Short mmCIF file of C-alpha atoms (C1' of nucleotides) in Angstrom, two decimals:
data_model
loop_
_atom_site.label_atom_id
_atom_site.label_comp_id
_atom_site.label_asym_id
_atom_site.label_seq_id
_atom_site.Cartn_x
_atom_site.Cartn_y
_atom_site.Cartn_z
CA UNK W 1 0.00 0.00 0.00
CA UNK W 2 2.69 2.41 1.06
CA UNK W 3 2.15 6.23 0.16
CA UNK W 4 -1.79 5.07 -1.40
CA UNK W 5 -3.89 7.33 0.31
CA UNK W 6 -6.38 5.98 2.85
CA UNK W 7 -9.48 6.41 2.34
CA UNK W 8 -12.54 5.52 4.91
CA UNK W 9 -15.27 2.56 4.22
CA UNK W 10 -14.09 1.88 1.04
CA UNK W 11 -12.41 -1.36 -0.86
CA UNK W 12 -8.43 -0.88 -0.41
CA UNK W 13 -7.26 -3.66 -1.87
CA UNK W 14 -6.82 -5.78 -5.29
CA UNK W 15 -10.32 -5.03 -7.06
CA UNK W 16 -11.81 -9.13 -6.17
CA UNK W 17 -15.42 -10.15 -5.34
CA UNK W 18 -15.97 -8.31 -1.92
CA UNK W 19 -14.16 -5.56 -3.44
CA UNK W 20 -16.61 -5.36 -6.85
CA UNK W 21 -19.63 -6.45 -3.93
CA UNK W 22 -18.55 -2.83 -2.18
CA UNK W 23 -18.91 -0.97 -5.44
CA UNK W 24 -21.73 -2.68 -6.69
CA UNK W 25 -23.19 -1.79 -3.41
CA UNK W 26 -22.62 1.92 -3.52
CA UNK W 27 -23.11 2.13 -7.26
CA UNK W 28 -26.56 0.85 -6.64
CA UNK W 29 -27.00 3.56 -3.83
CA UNK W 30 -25.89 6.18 -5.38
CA UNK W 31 -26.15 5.74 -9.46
CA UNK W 32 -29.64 4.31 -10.16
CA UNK W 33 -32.84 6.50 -10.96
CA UNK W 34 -31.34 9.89 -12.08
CA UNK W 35 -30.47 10.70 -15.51
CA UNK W 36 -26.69 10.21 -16.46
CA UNK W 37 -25.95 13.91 -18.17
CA UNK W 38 -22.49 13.45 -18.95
CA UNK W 39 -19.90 10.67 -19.62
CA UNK W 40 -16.65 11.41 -19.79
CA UNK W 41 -13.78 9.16 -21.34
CA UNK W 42 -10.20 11.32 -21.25
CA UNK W 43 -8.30 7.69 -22.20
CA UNK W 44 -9.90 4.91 -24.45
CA UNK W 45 -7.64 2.23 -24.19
CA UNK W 46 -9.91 0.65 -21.26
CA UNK W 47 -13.26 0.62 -23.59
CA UNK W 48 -13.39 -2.71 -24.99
CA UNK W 49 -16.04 -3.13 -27.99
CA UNK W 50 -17.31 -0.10 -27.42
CA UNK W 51 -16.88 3.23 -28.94
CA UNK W 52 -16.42 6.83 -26.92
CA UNK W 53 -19.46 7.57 -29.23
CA UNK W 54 -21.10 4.90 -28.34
CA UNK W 55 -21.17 5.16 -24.81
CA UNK W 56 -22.15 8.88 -24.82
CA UNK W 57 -25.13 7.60 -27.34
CA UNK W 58 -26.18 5.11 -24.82
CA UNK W 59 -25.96 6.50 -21.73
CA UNK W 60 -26.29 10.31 -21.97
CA UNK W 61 -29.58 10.98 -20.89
CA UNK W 62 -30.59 7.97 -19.74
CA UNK W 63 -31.38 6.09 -16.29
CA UNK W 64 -29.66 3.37 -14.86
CA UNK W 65 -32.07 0.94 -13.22
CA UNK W 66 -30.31 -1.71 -11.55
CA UNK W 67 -26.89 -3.19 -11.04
CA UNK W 68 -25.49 -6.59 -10.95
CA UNK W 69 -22.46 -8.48 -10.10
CA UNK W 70 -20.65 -11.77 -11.72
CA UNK W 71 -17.65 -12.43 -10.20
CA UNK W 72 -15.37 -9.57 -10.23
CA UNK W 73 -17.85 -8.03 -13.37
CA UNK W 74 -19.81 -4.91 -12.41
CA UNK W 75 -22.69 -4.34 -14.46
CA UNK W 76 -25.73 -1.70 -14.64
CA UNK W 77 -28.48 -1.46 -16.98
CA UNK W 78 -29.48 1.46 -19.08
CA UNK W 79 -33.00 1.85 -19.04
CA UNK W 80 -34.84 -1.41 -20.09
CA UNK W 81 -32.14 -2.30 -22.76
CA UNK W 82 -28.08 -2.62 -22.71
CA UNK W 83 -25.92 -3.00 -19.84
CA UNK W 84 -22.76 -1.13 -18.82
CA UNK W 85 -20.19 -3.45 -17.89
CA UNK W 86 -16.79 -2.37 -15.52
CA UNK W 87 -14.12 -4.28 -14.48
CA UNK W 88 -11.28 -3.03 -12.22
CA UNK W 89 -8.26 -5.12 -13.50
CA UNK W 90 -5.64 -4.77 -10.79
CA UNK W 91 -6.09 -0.93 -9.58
CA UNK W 92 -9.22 0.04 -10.42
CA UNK W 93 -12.08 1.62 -7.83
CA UNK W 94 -15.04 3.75 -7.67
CA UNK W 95 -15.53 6.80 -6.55
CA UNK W 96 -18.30 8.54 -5.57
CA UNK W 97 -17.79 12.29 -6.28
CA UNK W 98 -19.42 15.54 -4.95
CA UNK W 99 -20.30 18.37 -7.53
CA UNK W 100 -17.11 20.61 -8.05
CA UNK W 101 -15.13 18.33 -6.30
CA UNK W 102 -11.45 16.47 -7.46
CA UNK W 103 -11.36 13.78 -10.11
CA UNK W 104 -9.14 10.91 -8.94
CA UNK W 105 -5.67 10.87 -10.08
CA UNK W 106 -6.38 8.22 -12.48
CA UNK W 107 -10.00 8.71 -13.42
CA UNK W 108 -10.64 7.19 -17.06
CA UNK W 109 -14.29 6.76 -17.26
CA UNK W 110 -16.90 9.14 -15.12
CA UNK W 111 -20.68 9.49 -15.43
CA UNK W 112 -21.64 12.31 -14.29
CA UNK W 113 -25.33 12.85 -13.01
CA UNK W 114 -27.84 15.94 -13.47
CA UNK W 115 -27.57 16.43 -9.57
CA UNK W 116 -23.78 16.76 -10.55
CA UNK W 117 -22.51 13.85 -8.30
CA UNK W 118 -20.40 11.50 -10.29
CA UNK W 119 -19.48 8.09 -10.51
CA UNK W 120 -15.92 7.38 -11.73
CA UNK W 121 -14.11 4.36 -12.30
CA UNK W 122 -10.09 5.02 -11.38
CA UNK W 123 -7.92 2.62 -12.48
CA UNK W 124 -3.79 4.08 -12.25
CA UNK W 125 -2.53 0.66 -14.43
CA UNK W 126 -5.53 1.07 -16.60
CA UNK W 127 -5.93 -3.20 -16.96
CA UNK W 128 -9.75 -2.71 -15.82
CA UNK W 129 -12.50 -2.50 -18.73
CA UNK W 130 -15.21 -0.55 -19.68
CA UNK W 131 -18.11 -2.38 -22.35
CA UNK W 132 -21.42 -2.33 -23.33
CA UNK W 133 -22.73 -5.34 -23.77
CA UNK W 134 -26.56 -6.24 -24.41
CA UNK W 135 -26.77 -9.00 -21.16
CA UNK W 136 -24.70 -10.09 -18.15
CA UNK W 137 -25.03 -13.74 -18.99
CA UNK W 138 -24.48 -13.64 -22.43
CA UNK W 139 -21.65 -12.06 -21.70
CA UNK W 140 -20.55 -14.74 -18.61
CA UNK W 141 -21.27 -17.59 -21.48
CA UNK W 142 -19.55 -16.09 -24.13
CA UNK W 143 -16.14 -15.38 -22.00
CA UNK W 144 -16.49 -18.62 -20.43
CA UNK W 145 -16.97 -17.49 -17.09
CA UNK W 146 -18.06 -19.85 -13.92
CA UNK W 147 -20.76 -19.42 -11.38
CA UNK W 148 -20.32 -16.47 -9.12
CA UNK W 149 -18.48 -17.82 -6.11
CA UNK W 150 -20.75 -16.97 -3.83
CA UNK W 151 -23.19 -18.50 -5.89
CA UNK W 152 -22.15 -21.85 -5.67
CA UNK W 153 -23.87 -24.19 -3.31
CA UNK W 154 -22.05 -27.70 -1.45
CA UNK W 155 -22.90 -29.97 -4.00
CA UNK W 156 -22.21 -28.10 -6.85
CA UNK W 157 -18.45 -26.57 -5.85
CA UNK W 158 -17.84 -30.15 -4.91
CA UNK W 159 -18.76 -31.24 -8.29
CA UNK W 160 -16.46 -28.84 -10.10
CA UNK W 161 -13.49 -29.06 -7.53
CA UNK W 162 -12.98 -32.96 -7.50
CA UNK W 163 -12.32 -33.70 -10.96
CA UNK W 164 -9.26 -30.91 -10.96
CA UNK W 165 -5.74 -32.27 -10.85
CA UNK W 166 -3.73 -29.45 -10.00
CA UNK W 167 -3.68 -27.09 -7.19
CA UNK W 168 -6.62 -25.74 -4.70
CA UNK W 169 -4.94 -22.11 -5.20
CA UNK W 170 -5.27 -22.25 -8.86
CA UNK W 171 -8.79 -23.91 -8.88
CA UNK W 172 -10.43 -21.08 -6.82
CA UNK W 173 -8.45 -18.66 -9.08
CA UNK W 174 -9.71 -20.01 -11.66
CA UNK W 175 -12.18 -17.78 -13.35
CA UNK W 176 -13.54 -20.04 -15.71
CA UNK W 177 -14.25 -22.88 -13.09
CA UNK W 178 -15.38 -20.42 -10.09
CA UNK W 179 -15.76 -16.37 -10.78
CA UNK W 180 -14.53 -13.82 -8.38
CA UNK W 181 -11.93 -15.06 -6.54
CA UNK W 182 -8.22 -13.74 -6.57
CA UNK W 183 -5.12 -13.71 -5.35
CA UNK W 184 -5.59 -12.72 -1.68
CA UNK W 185 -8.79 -14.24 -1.23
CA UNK W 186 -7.79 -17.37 -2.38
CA UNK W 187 -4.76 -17.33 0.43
CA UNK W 188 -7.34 -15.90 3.15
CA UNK W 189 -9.73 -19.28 2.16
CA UNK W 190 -7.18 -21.83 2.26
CA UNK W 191 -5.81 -20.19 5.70
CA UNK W 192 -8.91 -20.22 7.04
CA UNK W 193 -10.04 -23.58 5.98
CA UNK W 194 -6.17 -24.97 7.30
CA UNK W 195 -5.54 -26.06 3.71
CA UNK W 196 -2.18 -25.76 2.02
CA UNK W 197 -2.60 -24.11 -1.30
CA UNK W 198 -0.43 -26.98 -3.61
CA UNK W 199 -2.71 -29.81 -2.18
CA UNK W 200 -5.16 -30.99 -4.24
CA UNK W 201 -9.33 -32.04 -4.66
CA UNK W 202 -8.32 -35.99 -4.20
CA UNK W 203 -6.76 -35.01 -0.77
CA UNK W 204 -9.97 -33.60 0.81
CA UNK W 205 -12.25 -35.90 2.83
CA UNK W 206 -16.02 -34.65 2.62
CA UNK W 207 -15.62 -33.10 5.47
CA UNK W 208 -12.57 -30.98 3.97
CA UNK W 209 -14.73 -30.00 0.72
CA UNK W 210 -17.32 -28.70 3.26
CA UNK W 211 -15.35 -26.82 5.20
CA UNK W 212 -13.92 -24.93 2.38
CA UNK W 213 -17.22 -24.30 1.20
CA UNK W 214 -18.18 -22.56 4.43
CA UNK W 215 -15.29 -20.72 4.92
CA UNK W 216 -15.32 -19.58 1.20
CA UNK W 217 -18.47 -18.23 1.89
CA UNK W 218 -18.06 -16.90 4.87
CA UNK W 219 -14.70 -14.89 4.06
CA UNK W 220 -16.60 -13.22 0.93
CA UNK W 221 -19.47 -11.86 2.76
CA UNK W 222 -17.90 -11.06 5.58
CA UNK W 223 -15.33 -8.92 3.67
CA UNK W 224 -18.16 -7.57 1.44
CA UNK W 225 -19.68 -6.43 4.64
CA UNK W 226 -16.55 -4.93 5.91
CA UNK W 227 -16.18 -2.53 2.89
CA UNK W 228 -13.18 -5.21 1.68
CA UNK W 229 -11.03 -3.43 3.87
CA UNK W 230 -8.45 -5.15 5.61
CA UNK W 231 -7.99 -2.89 8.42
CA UNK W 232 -11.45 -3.84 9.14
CA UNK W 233 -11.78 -7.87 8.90
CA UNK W 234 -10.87 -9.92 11.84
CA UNK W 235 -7.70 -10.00 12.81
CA UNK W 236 -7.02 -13.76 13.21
CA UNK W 237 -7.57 -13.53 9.78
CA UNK W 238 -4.56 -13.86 7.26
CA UNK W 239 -5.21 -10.33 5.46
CA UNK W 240 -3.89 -8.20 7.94
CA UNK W 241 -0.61 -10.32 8.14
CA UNK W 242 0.35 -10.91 4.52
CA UNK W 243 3.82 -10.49 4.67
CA UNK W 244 6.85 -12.68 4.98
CA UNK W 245 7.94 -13.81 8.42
CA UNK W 246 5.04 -12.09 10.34
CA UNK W 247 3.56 -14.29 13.32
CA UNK W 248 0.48 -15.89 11.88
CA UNK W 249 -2.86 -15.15 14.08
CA UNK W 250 -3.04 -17.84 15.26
CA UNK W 251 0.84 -17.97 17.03
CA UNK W 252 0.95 -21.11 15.12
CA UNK W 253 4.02 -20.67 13.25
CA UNK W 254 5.27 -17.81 10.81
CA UNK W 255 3.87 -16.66 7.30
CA UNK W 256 5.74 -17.53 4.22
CA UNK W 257 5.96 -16.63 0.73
CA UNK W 258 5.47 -18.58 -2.02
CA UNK W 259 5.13 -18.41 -5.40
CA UNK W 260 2.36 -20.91 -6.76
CA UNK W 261 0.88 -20.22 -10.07
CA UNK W 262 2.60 -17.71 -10.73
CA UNK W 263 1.83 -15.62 -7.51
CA UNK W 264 2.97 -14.12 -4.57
CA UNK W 265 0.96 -16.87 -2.28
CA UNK W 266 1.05 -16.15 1.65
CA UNK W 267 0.06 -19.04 4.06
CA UNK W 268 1.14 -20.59 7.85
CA UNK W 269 3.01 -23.82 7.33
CA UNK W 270 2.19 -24.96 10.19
CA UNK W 271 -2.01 -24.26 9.90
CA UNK W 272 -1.64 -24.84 6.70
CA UNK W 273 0.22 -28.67 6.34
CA UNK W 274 1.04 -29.61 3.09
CA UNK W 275 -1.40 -32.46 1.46
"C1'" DA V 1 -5.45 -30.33 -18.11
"C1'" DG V 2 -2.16 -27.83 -15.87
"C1'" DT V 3 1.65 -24.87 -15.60
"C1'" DA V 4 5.12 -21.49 -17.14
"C1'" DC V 5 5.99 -17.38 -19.12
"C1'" DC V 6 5.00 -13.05 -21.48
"C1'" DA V 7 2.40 -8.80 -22.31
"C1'" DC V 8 -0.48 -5.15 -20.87
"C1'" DC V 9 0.45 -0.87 -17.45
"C1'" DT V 10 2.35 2.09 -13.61
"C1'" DG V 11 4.80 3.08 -9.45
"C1'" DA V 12 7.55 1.68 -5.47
"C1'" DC V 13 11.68 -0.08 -3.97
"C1'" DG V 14 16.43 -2.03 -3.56
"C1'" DG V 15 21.05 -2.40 -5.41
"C1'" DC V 16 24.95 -0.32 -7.10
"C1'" DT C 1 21.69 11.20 -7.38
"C1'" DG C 2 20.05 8.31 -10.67
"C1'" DC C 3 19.62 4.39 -13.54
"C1'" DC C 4 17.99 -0.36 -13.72
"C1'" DG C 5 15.93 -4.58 -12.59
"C1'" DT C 6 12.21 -6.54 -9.98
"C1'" DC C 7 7.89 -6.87 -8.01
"C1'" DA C 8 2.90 -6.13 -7.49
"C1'" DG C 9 -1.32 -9.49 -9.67
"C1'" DG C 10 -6.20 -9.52 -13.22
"C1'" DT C 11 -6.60 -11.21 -17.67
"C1'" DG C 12 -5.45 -13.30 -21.93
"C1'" DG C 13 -2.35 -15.19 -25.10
"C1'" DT C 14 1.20 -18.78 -26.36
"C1'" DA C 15 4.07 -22.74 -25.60
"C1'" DC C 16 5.16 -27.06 -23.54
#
DNA sequence: AGTACCACCTGACGGC
DNA sequence: TGCCGTCAGGTGGTAC
């Protein structure tokens, strides 16, 4: 984080389902039922199959009416007809902003409202996207993505976990099998559920796939509800701690680093016994 | 099928 | 001081 500026009840870290959740939430609070009278777009390399023209066609003057999530997709439909989509890549986040008040440092795509409040997507690396697209699941089928994670009930996740080979870090990263779950979740999970991120669906018991399931869950909506902020989650929880050598909560033994599909992976080797 | 590696993009940081 | 390599990690592509 270092010299990022802190800013109260909102998502601080990498933009991942309890992150999107938070902006969904205040998108939905604060973007629906007024009429968009601006949209501004100072950088297009983020709009993906969509025009600058476009989007000013299809959104100035018109309403948003309600928002959804799918994984770590935003999305919020224009009237009765299209559907904005936003991702937020690595760095992206939105802002809620006050008439006459700052842009963000990095702001690439705003709506701005006739009440002249703003929404604005932020995004410093610029990886996130902005789309139209005509509807949410057309768009999850046609880019292959997987059930939302939170979603997914105990049969089901069990069903697409136990015929994997590979790792349980890179399964629950894996958009395409289960959609929203990143990097840091995915360490927070297997922490939580005492599982070691290299072992693998044939090592669980039943017990072990329902206990992942749970604390899956249960980390997602709890972080949701905590703004995704990691000052704010529990701290016998790994995100507060992610960093080499630190005591892990629970004075087991010390956090590690290692690098597992291609990631900086944090986890207790003692909690956290290899499969 | 799974993994490794690169690219995209920017900024922080450590080494020399 | 300042240049340079490395790292951060979401997504998508290629190669093995």
């Amino acid at each position: 984080m270092g010299l990022t500026e802190k800013r109260s009840g909102y998502s601080d870290g990498m933009p991942e389902l309890p992150d999107v959740e938070v902006y969904r939430r205040e998108f939905a609070r604060t973007g629906l039922h007024r009429e968009v009278a601006g949209v501004h777009t100072p950088d297009v390399t983020m709009l993906t199959g969509v025009s600058r023209r476009r989007l000013r066609e299809d959104l100035e003057g018109a309403e948003l009416t309600t928002t959804r999530r799918h994984g770590k997709h935003l999305f919020a439909r224009i009237g009765s007809s299209r559907w904005l989509m936003l991702h937020f890549g690595m760095t992206g986040r939105l802002e809620h902003v006050r008439p006459e008040g700052t842009l963000p440092a990095h702001a690439r795509f705003t709506l701005a409202f006739d009440d002249g409040w703003a929404l604005v997507l932020d995004d410093q690396r610029r990886l996130g996207r902005v789309s139209i697209v005509d509807d949410p699941d057309e768009y999850v089928a046609t880019f292959g993505l997987g059930e939302d994670a939170l979603r997914i009930d105990r049969q089901t996740f069990r069903n697409l976990l136990c015929g994997r080979r590979g790792g349980l870090k890179s399964a629950l990263m894996d958009q395409s099998v289960i959609a929203g779950i990143g990097n840091v979740y995915s360490d927070e999970i297997l922490f939580q559920s005492r599982l070691h991120p290299r072992s693998r669906p044939p090592d669980l018991d039943s017990a072990g796939y329902d206990r992942l399931h749970r604390r899956l869950r249960r980390v997602l909506t709890m972080a949701a509800d905590r703004n995704a902020d990691p000052a704010s989650v529990p701290r016998t929880w790994l995100l507060p701690h992610r960093t080499n050598g630190e005591r892990c909560p629970r004075r087991n033994g010390h956090i590690e680093k290692h690098h597992i599909v291609g990631r900086g992976a944090y986890l207790c080797p003692v909690c956290q016994s290899a499969g």
